[in-house]
Amino acid sequence: METFRLKNQAIKKIKQGYPLLQAGDFENQLNEARLPEGQWVKFTDSKNTYQAAGYLGRQNKGIGWILTTDPQEQISESFFVRLFKQAQDHRKMYFLDPMTTAFRLFNGEGDGAGGLTIDLYADFAVISWYNSSIYQQKKLILAAFLEVYPEIAGIYEKIRFENQNLTDSQFIYGVPAAEPLIVLENGVRFAVYLNEGWMTGIFLDQKEVRGALIEGVSAGKSLLNTFSYTGAFSVAAAMGGAIETTSVDLAKRSLAKTKEQFALNQLDLSNQRILVMDVFDFFRYAKRAGYTYDMIVLDPPSFARNKKKTFSVIKDYGKLVTEAVDLVKDGGLLFASTNAANLTMKKYKQMVEQALLEKGYPFLLKETYQLPADFRVTAAFPEGNYLKVLVYQITQ
Ligand code: SAH
């Protein structure tokens, strides 16, 4: 096994459970163009004493992941079998719940191996590879996965790292899934497409927020769902008794996809508006028309570019809140959500509340959501808990 010497500072972090390596952690400068991709490597201190083992690979964050700090441990198929079984144990409550058939089975570093996630959609699995190095271990990881989940009907993979030759999404094992495949979450049906690029039609990390919409807060209320994608929040609210929903998304595909989700749940489309337009244009239109809502969901991508401009959470979230809050009815709820990993909860909360304060509406933080239990995170790596959802009650 190739060996790399780490600086004492990095070793200290690793001993506390920090799993991610950065280029600056190494005693000798790394040649990033020639990483030993597809191999497990050993990490030592400056005296060549074992400290950890893992792999090096370039992805959107860091340069490699620690997999073990136990000198006795071999990284092998049985190592991954153990990780997958532990991850399975951690998700017992989901396996026992017949009302939820889609959830995350393995969440990267939170389950002991960064760079890899696996989601379950009914009888099918979707594996996402976040760097080429872990991707090259596919044979071993697939074998371990199938040992723990022999009953899986089929597997798709998503390539989440930059490369020239691979397509974003591929079918790799078993039988292909129906298109759409119908999954359940809290009893609500969702149509998913497992082989259409990176996205499947539902973001599984929002299940608790959708759960809240289903289980009470929506009854008799109206909802504005911005950046609505396939309308998952709107469907959840309508199933929870919302009297009307409005879904707004720039992407043309969102119209048919959102209709499909409503129809699948036998919801009356006449109470649902689905608009293909820019959210900021919608805010101007809604203000002129005098529309207001009991609940507004803001769930933008961390970064987006369209013909006219770019949107980034860091630069524009304040403006989004400022524009949206005028449309909240007195006593209504603003669901401010972001998945930007480069923003701490503290900083995000400050950004949102600063915008609310500037507008001068009294507000009360009612609820905070982060990742659900299937998106397991470790305390030593707080940035892994990227989801931040703040629910404010607004007084007009
Ligand atoms: N809230 C959704 C997920 C949002 S994904 C859910 O819970 O399922 C981000 C979506 O934002 C994409 O569908 C994209 O088309 C849309 N989008 C990006 N920029 C936009 C803009 N300026 N106006 C409206 N929609 C936008």
Short mmCIF file of N, CA and C in Angstrom, two decimals, residues 160-294:
data_model
loop_
_atom_site.label_atom_id
_atom_site.label_comp_id
_atom_site.label_asym_id
_atom_site.label_seq_id
_atom_site.Cartn_x
_atom_site.Cartn_y
_atom_site.Cartn_z
N ARG A 160 -20.81 11.59 -10.10
CA ARG A 160 -20.86 12.96 -9.57
C ARG A 160 -19.49 13.63 -9.56
N PHE A 161 -18.59 13.16 -10.43
CA PHE A 161 -17.28 13.82 -10.52
C PHE A 161 -17.02 14.15 -12.00
N GLU A 162 -16.12 15.10 -12.20
CA GLU A 162 -15.81 15.53 -13.56
C GLU A 162 -15.07 14.45 -14.31
N ASN A 163 -15.51 14.14 -15.50
CA ASN A 163 -14.79 13.17 -16.32
C ASN A 163 -15.27 13.27 -17.75
N GLN A 164 -14.50 12.67 -18.66
CA GLN A 164 -14.77 12.83 -20.09
C GLN A 164 -15.66 11.71 -20.64
N ASN A 165 -15.56 10.53 -20.03
CA ASN A 165 -16.08 9.35 -20.73
C ASN A 165 -17.40 8.80 -20.20
N LEU A 166 -17.73 9.10 -18.96
CA LEU A 166 -18.88 8.44 -18.35
C LEU A 166 -20.12 9.31 -18.44
N THR A 167 -21.27 8.67 -18.62
CA THR A 167 -22.51 9.45 -18.61
C THR A 167 -22.94 9.65 -17.15
N ASP A 168 -23.72 10.70 -16.91
CA ASP A 168 -24.13 11.05 -15.54
C ASP A 168 -24.86 9.91 -14.84
N SER A 169 -25.63 9.13 -15.59
CA SER A 169 -26.49 8.12 -14.99
C SER A 169 -26.47 6.84 -15.81
N GLN A 170 -26.41 5.71 -15.15
CA GLN A 170 -26.42 4.43 -15.87
C GLN A 170 -27.08 3.34 -15.05
N PHE A 171 -27.68 2.41 -15.76
CA PHE A 171 -28.21 1.19 -15.16
C PHE A 171 -27.05 0.18 -15.09
N ILE A 172 -26.78 -0.40 -13.90
CA ILE A 172 -25.59 -1.26 -13.80
C ILE A 172 -25.83 -2.67 -13.28
N TYR A 173 -27.04 -2.97 -12.78
CA TYR A 173 -27.21 -4.33 -12.22
C TYR A 173 -28.69 -4.71 -12.19
N GLY A 174 -28.97 -5.98 -12.38
CA GLY A 174 -30.32 -6.51 -12.15
C GLY A 174 -31.27 -6.21 -13.29
N VAL A 175 -32.51 -5.91 -12.93
CA VAL A 175 -33.51 -5.56 -13.94
C VAL A 175 -33.77 -4.06 -13.87
N PRO A 176 -34.11 -3.44 -15.01
CA PRO A 176 -34.39 -2.00 -14.98
C PRO A 176 -35.67 -1.69 -14.21
N ALA A 177 -35.72 -0.50 -13.63
CA ALA A 177 -36.91 -0.08 -12.88
C ALA A 177 -37.96 0.44 -13.85
N ALA A 178 -39.23 0.39 -13.42
CA ALA A 178 -40.30 1.00 -14.20
C ALA A 178 -40.04 2.50 -14.32
N GLU A 179 -40.56 3.10 -15.40
CA GLU A 179 -40.44 4.54 -15.57
C GLU A 179 -41.81 5.14 -15.81
N PRO A 180 -42.41 5.80 -14.85
CA PRO A 180 -41.81 6.07 -13.55
C PRO A 180 -41.93 4.89 -12.60
N LEU A 181 -41.08 4.91 -11.61
CA LEU A 181 -41.18 3.99 -10.49
C LEU A 181 -41.94 4.73 -9.39
N ILE A 182 -42.89 4.04 -8.75
CA ILE A 182 -43.68 4.72 -7.71
C ILE A 182 -43.13 4.37 -6.34
N VAL A 183 -42.77 5.39 -5.57
CA VAL A 183 -42.30 5.16 -4.20
C VAL A 183 -43.24 5.86 -3.23
N LEU A 184 -43.14 5.48 -1.96
CA LEU A 184 -43.96 6.10 -0.91
C LEU A 184 -43.08 6.84 0.08
N GLU A 185 -43.60 7.96 0.57
CA GLU A 185 -42.95 8.65 1.68
C GLU A 185 -44.05 9.18 2.58
N ASN A 186 -44.06 8.75 3.81
CA ASN A 186 -45.14 9.10 4.72
C ASN A 186 -46.50 8.85 4.08
N GLY A 187 -46.59 7.78 3.30
CA GLY A 187 -47.87 7.43 2.69
C GLY A 187 -48.18 8.17 1.40
N VAL A 188 -47.38 9.18 1.05
CA VAL A 188 -47.62 9.94 -0.18
C VAL A 188 -46.85 9.27 -1.32
N ARG A 189 -47.49 9.21 -2.50
CA ARG A 189 -46.84 8.56 -3.64
C ARG A 189 -46.03 9.57 -4.44
N PHE A 190 -44.85 9.15 -4.86
CA PHE A 190 -44.02 9.98 -5.72
C PHE A 190 -43.56 9.16 -6.92
N ALA A 191 -43.63 9.79 -8.10
CA ALA A 191 -43.13 9.15 -9.32
C ALA A 191 -41.66 9.52 -9.46
N VAL A 192 -40.79 8.53 -9.53
CA VAL A 192 -39.35 8.82 -9.71
C VAL A 192 -38.86 8.16 -10.99
N TYR A 193 -37.83 8.75 -11.54
CA TYR A 193 -37.19 8.24 -12.76
C TYR A 193 -35.72 8.02 -12.41
N LEU A 194 -35.31 6.76 -12.35
CA LEU A 194 -33.98 6.48 -11.81
C LEU A 194 -32.85 6.69 -12.81
N ASN A 195 -33.19 6.94 -14.07
CA ASN A 195 -32.10 7.05 -15.05
C ASN A 195 -32.16 8.33 -15.87
N GLU A 196 -32.56 9.43 -15.21
CA GLU A 196 -32.62 10.72 -15.93
C GLU A 196 -31.62 11.69 -15.30
N GLY A 197 -30.36 11.56 -15.63
CA GLY A 197 -29.35 12.46 -15.07
C GLY A 197 -29.16 12.21 -13.58
N TRP A 198 -28.69 13.24 -12.86
CA TRP A 198 -28.39 13.05 -11.44
C TRP A 198 -29.65 12.99 -10.57
N MET A 199 -30.72 13.69 -11.03
CA MET A 199 -31.87 13.84 -10.14
C MET A 199 -32.95 12.81 -10.47
N THR A 200 -33.66 12.39 -9.45
CA THR A 200 -34.65 11.31 -9.65
C THR A 200 -36.09 11.82 -9.62
N GLY A 201 -36.28 13.07 -9.16
CA GLY A 201 -37.63 13.59 -9.05
C GLY A 201 -38.01 13.91 -7.61
N ILE A 202 -37.23 13.39 -6.68
CA ILE A 202 -37.50 13.69 -5.27
C ILE A 202 -36.17 13.83 -4.53
N PHE A 203 -36.08 14.86 -3.69
CA PHE A 203 -34.90 15.03 -2.84
C PHE A 203 -35.21 14.41 -1.48
N LEU A 204 -34.59 13.27 -1.23
CA LEU A 204 -34.96 12.48 -0.04
C LEU A 204 -34.60 13.16 1.28
N ASP A 205 -33.72 14.15 1.22
CA ASP A 205 -33.29 14.79 2.49
C ASP A 205 -34.37 15.71 3.08
N GLN A 206 -35.45 15.99 2.33
CA GLN A 206 -36.49 16.89 2.85
C GLN A 206 -37.67 16.11 3.44
N LYS A 207 -37.51 14.84 3.75
CA LYS A 207 -38.67 14.05 4.17
C LYS A 207 -39.32 14.57 5.44
N GLU A 208 -38.53 15.14 6.36
CA GLU A 208 -39.15 15.59 7.61
C GLU A 208 -39.97 16.87 7.41
N VAL A 209 -39.49 17.72 6.52
CA VAL A 209 -40.24 18.95 6.24
C VAL A 209 -41.55 18.58 5.52
N ARG A 210 -41.44 17.67 4.53
CA ARG A 210 -42.67 17.21 3.86
C ARG A 210 -43.58 16.52 4.88
N GLY A 211 -42.97 15.79 5.80
CA GLY A 211 -43.75 15.11 6.83
C GLY A 211 -44.56 16.11 7.65
N ALA A 212 -43.94 17.23 8.00
CA ALA A 212 -44.65 18.25 8.79
C ALA A 212 -45.80 18.83 7.98
N LEU A 213 -45.59 19.01 6.67
CA LEU A 213 -46.66 19.55 5.83
C LEU A 213 -47.82 18.58 5.73
N ILE A 214 -47.49 17.28 5.70
CA ILE A 214 -48.54 16.26 5.60
C ILE A 214 -49.31 16.14 6.90
N GLU A 215 -48.58 16.29 8.01
CA GLU A 215 -49.17 15.91 9.29
C GLU A 215 -49.82 17.03 10.09
N GLY A 216 -50.21 18.13 9.47
CA GLY A 216 -50.95 19.08 10.29
C GLY A 216 -50.84 20.52 9.88
N VAL A 217 -49.63 21.04 9.67
CA VAL A 217 -49.52 22.50 9.47
C VAL A 217 -50.27 23.01 8.23
N SER A 218 -50.53 22.12 7.27
CA SER A 218 -51.12 22.60 6.01
C SER A 218 -52.65 22.67 6.01
N ALA A 219 -53.28 21.99 6.97
CA ALA A 219 -54.74 21.84 6.91
C ALA A 219 -55.44 23.19 6.75
N GLY A 220 -56.20 23.33 5.69
CA GLY A 220 -56.98 24.55 5.44
C GLY A 220 -56.16 25.74 4.97
N LYS A 221 -54.90 25.51 4.63
CA LYS A 221 -54.00 26.63 4.31
C LYS A 221 -53.69 26.69 2.81
N SER A 222 -53.14 27.85 2.41
CA SER A 222 -52.64 27.98 1.04
C SER A 222 -51.11 27.96 1.09
N LEU A 223 -50.51 27.43 0.01
CA LEU A 223 -49.05 27.30 -0.03
C LEU A 223 -48.49 27.88 -1.31
N LEU A 224 -47.40 28.66 -1.18
CA LEU A 224 -46.60 29.03 -2.35
C LEU A 224 -45.27 28.27 -2.25
N ASN A 225 -44.99 27.47 -3.27
CA ASN A 225 -43.78 26.64 -3.28
C ASN A 225 -42.86 27.17 -4.37
N THR A 226 -41.77 27.84 -3.98
CA THR A 226 -40.87 28.40 -4.98
C THR A 226 -39.69 27.45 -5.22
N PHE A 227 -39.14 27.47 -6.43
CA PHE A 227 -38.10 26.52 -6.86
C PHE A 227 -38.66 25.10 -6.66
N SER A 228 -39.84 24.91 -7.23
CA SER A 228 -40.66 23.76 -6.82
C SER A 228 -40.25 22.44 -7.45
N TYR A 229 -39.45 22.45 -8.56
CA TYR A 229 -38.96 21.21 -9.20
C TYR A 229 -40.14 20.30 -9.55
N THR A 230 -40.31 19.15 -8.93
CA THR A 230 -41.47 18.29 -9.25
C THR A 230 -42.66 18.54 -8.32
N GLY A 231 -42.56 19.61 -7.52
CA GLY A 231 -43.70 19.98 -6.67
C GLY A 231 -43.87 19.13 -5.42
N ALA A 232 -42.79 18.53 -4.96
CA ALA A 232 -42.91 17.60 -3.82
C ALA A 232 -43.50 18.28 -2.57
N PHE A 233 -43.08 19.52 -2.28
CA PHE A 233 -43.65 20.20 -1.11
C PHE A 233 -45.14 20.50 -1.33
N SER A 234 -45.49 20.83 -2.57
CA SER A 234 -46.89 21.15 -2.86
C SER A 234 -47.77 19.92 -2.68
N VAL A 235 -47.29 18.78 -3.16
CA VAL A 235 -48.05 17.54 -3.04
C VAL A 235 -48.20 17.17 -1.56
N ALA A 236 -47.11 17.32 -0.81
CA ALA A 236 -47.17 17.01 0.62
C ALA A 236 -48.20 17.90 1.31
N ALA A 237 -48.19 19.20 0.98
CA ALA A 237 -49.14 20.13 1.61
C ALA A 237 -50.57 19.78 1.21
N ALA A 238 -50.78 19.49 -0.07
CA ALA A 238 -52.14 19.15 -0.53
C ALA A 238 -52.62 17.87 0.16
N MET A 239 -51.74 16.91 0.33
CA MET A 239 -52.12 15.67 1.03
C MET A 239 -52.41 15.97 2.50
N GLY A 240 -51.77 17.01 3.03
CA GLY A 240 -52.00 17.40 4.41
C GLY A 240 -53.20 18.33 4.56
N GLY A 241 -53.96 18.52 3.49
CA GLY A 241 -55.20 19.29 3.60
C GLY A 241 -55.10 20.73 3.16
N ALA A 242 -54.02 21.13 2.49
CA ALA A 242 -53.93 22.51 1.99
C ALA A 242 -55.07 22.73 0.99
N ILE A 243 -55.69 23.92 1.03
CA ILE A 243 -56.82 24.16 0.14
C ILE A 243 -56.36 24.54 -1.26
N GLU A 244 -55.18 25.14 -1.36
CA GLU A 244 -54.62 25.41 -2.69
C GLU A 244 -53.11 25.51 -2.60
N THR A 245 -52.47 25.21 -3.72
CA THR A 245 -51.01 25.34 -3.79
C THR A 245 -50.64 26.04 -5.09
N THR A 246 -49.52 26.77 -5.02
CA THR A 246 -48.93 27.37 -6.22
C THR A 246 -47.48 26.94 -6.26
N SER A 247 -47.07 26.34 -7.39
CA SER A 247 -45.70 25.87 -7.54
C SER A 247 -45.03 26.68 -8.64
N VAL A 248 -43.85 27.20 -8.35
CA VAL A 248 -43.15 28.04 -9.34
C VAL A 248 -41.75 27.50 -9.59
N ASP A 249 -41.46 27.22 -10.86
CA ASP A 249 -40.12 26.77 -11.24
C ASP A 249 -39.85 27.21 -12.66
N LEU A 250 -38.60 27.55 -12.90
CA LEU A 250 -38.17 28.03 -14.21
C LEU A 250 -38.12 26.93 -15.26
N ALA A 251 -37.89 25.70 -14.83
CA ALA A 251 -37.66 24.61 -15.79
C ALA A 251 -38.98 24.14 -16.39
N LYS A 252 -39.02 24.04 -17.72
CA LYS A 252 -40.25 23.63 -18.41
C LYS A 252 -40.74 22.26 -17.95
N ARG A 253 -39.78 21.36 -17.70
CA ARG A 253 -40.15 19.99 -17.32
C ARG A 253 -40.96 19.97 -16.02
N SER A 254 -40.84 21.01 -15.21
CA SER A 254 -41.48 20.97 -13.89
C SER A 254 -43.01 20.91 -14.01
N LEU A 255 -43.57 21.47 -15.10
CA LEU A 255 -45.02 21.49 -15.25
C LEU A 255 -45.58 20.06 -15.33
N ALA A 256 -45.08 19.28 -16.28
CA ALA A 256 -45.59 17.91 -16.45
C ALA A 256 -45.25 17.05 -15.23
N LYS A 257 -44.06 17.25 -14.70
CA LYS A 257 -43.63 16.42 -13.57
C LYS A 257 -44.47 16.71 -12.32
N THR A 258 -44.84 17.96 -12.14
CA THR A 258 -45.64 18.32 -10.97
C THR A 258 -47.07 17.81 -11.12
N LYS A 259 -47.62 17.95 -12.32
CA LYS A 259 -48.97 17.42 -12.58
C LYS A 259 -49.01 15.93 -12.30
N GLU A 260 -47.95 15.26 -12.73
CA GLU A 260 -47.87 13.80 -12.55
C GLU A 260 -47.95 13.43 -11.07
N GLN A 261 -47.23 14.20 -10.21
CA GLN A 261 -47.24 13.87 -8.77
C GLN A 261 -48.63 14.09 -8.16
N PHE A 262 -49.30 15.17 -8.58
CA PHE A 262 -50.65 15.42 -8.04
C PHE A 262 -51.61 14.30 -8.48
N ALA A 263 -51.54 13.98 -9.78
CA ALA A 263 -52.46 12.97 -10.33
C ALA A 263 -52.26 11.63 -9.63
N LEU A 264 -51.02 11.31 -9.36
CA LEU A 264 -50.68 10.04 -8.73
C LEU A 264 -51.33 9.91 -7.35
N ASN A 265 -51.58 11.05 -6.71
CA ASN A 265 -52.18 11.03 -5.38
C ASN A 265 -53.66 11.42 -5.42
N GLN A 266 -54.25 11.34 -6.61
CA GLN A 266 -55.67 11.66 -6.80
C GLN A 266 -56.04 13.04 -6.24
N LEU A 267 -55.14 14.00 -6.42
CA LEU A 267 -55.43 15.35 -5.93
C LEU A 267 -56.05 16.15 -7.07
N ASP A 268 -57.03 16.99 -6.73
CA ASP A 268 -57.75 17.76 -7.73
C ASP A 268 -56.85 18.88 -8.25
N LEU A 269 -56.53 18.81 -9.54
CA LEU A 269 -55.61 19.79 -10.13
C LEU A 269 -56.18 21.21 -10.17
N SER A 270 -57.51 21.34 -10.05
CA SER A 270 -58.08 22.68 -10.19
C SER A 270 -57.70 23.59 -9.02
N ASN A 271 -57.27 22.99 -7.92
CA ASN A 271 -56.82 23.83 -6.79
C ASN A 271 -55.31 24.03 -6.77
N GLN A 272 -54.63 23.57 -7.82
CA GLN A 272 -53.17 23.65 -7.85
C GLN A 272 -52.75 24.49 -9.05
N ARG A 273 -51.97 25.53 -8.80
CA ARG A 273 -51.40 26.32 -9.91
C ARG A 273 -49.95 25.89 -10.08
N ILE A 274 -49.56 25.69 -11.32
CA ILE A 274 -48.17 25.32 -11.60
C ILE A 274 -47.65 26.30 -12.63
N LEU A 275 -46.65 27.09 -12.26
CA LEU A 275 -46.18 28.14 -13.16
C LEU A 275 -44.72 27.94 -13.52
N VAL A 276 -44.46 28.00 -14.83
CA VAL A 276 -43.08 27.92 -15.29
C VAL A 276 -42.57 29.34 -15.45
N MET A 277 -41.90 29.85 -14.44
CA MET A 277 -41.33 31.19 -14.53
C MET A 277 -40.27 31.42 -13.46
N ASP A 278 -39.52 32.50 -13.65
CA ASP A 278 -38.50 32.88 -12.68
C ASP A 278 -39.18 33.31 -11.38
N VAL A 279 -38.63 32.87 -10.27
CA VAL A 279 -39.24 33.14 -8.97
C VAL A 279 -39.32 34.65 -8.70
N PHE A 280 -38.27 35.38 -9.07
CA PHE A 280 -38.27 36.82 -8.79
C PHE A 280 -39.31 37.54 -9.66
N ASP A 281 -39.49 37.08 -10.89
CA ASP A 281 -40.56 37.63 -11.73
C ASP A 281 -41.93 37.32 -11.12
N PHE A 282 -42.06 36.10 -10.59
CA PHE A 282 -43.33 35.72 -9.97
C PHE A 282 -43.64 36.65 -8.79
N PHE A 283 -42.63 36.96 -7.96
CA PHE A 283 -42.87 37.83 -6.80
C PHE A 283 -43.44 39.18 -7.24
N ARG A 284 -42.87 39.74 -8.32
CA ARG A 284 -43.37 41.04 -8.81
C ARG A 284 -44.83 40.91 -9.27
N TYR A 285 -45.10 39.83 -10.01
CA TYR A 285 -46.45 39.59 -10.53
C TYR A 285 -47.45 39.39 -9.38
N ALA A 286 -47.05 38.60 -8.38
CA ALA A 286 -47.94 38.30 -7.26
C ALA A 286 -48.24 39.56 -6.45
N LYS A 287 -47.24 40.42 -6.31
CA LYS A 287 -47.47 41.66 -5.55
C LYS A 287 -48.47 42.56 -6.26
N ARG A 288 -48.28 42.67 -7.56
CA ARG A 288 -49.23 43.49 -8.35
C ARG A 288 -50.64 42.93 -8.25
N ALA A 289 -50.74 41.60 -8.28
CA ALA A 289 -52.06 40.96 -8.26
C ALA A 289 -52.63 40.88 -6.84
N GLY A 290 -51.81 41.20 -5.84
CA GLY A 290 -52.28 41.18 -4.45
C GLY A 290 -52.40 39.79 -3.85
N TYR A 291 -51.66 38.83 -4.36
CA TYR A 291 -51.72 37.47 -3.82
C TYR A 291 -50.97 37.37 -2.48
N THR A 292 -51.55 36.63 -1.55
CA THR A 292 -50.84 36.31 -0.30
C THR A 292 -51.08 34.84 0.04
N TYR A 293 -50.21 34.30 0.88
CA TYR A 293 -50.23 32.85 1.17
C TYR A 293 -50.06 32.58 2.67
N ASP A 294 -50.65 31.51 3.14
CA ASP A 294 -50.47 31.10 4.55
C ASP A 294 -49.07 30.51 4.78
#
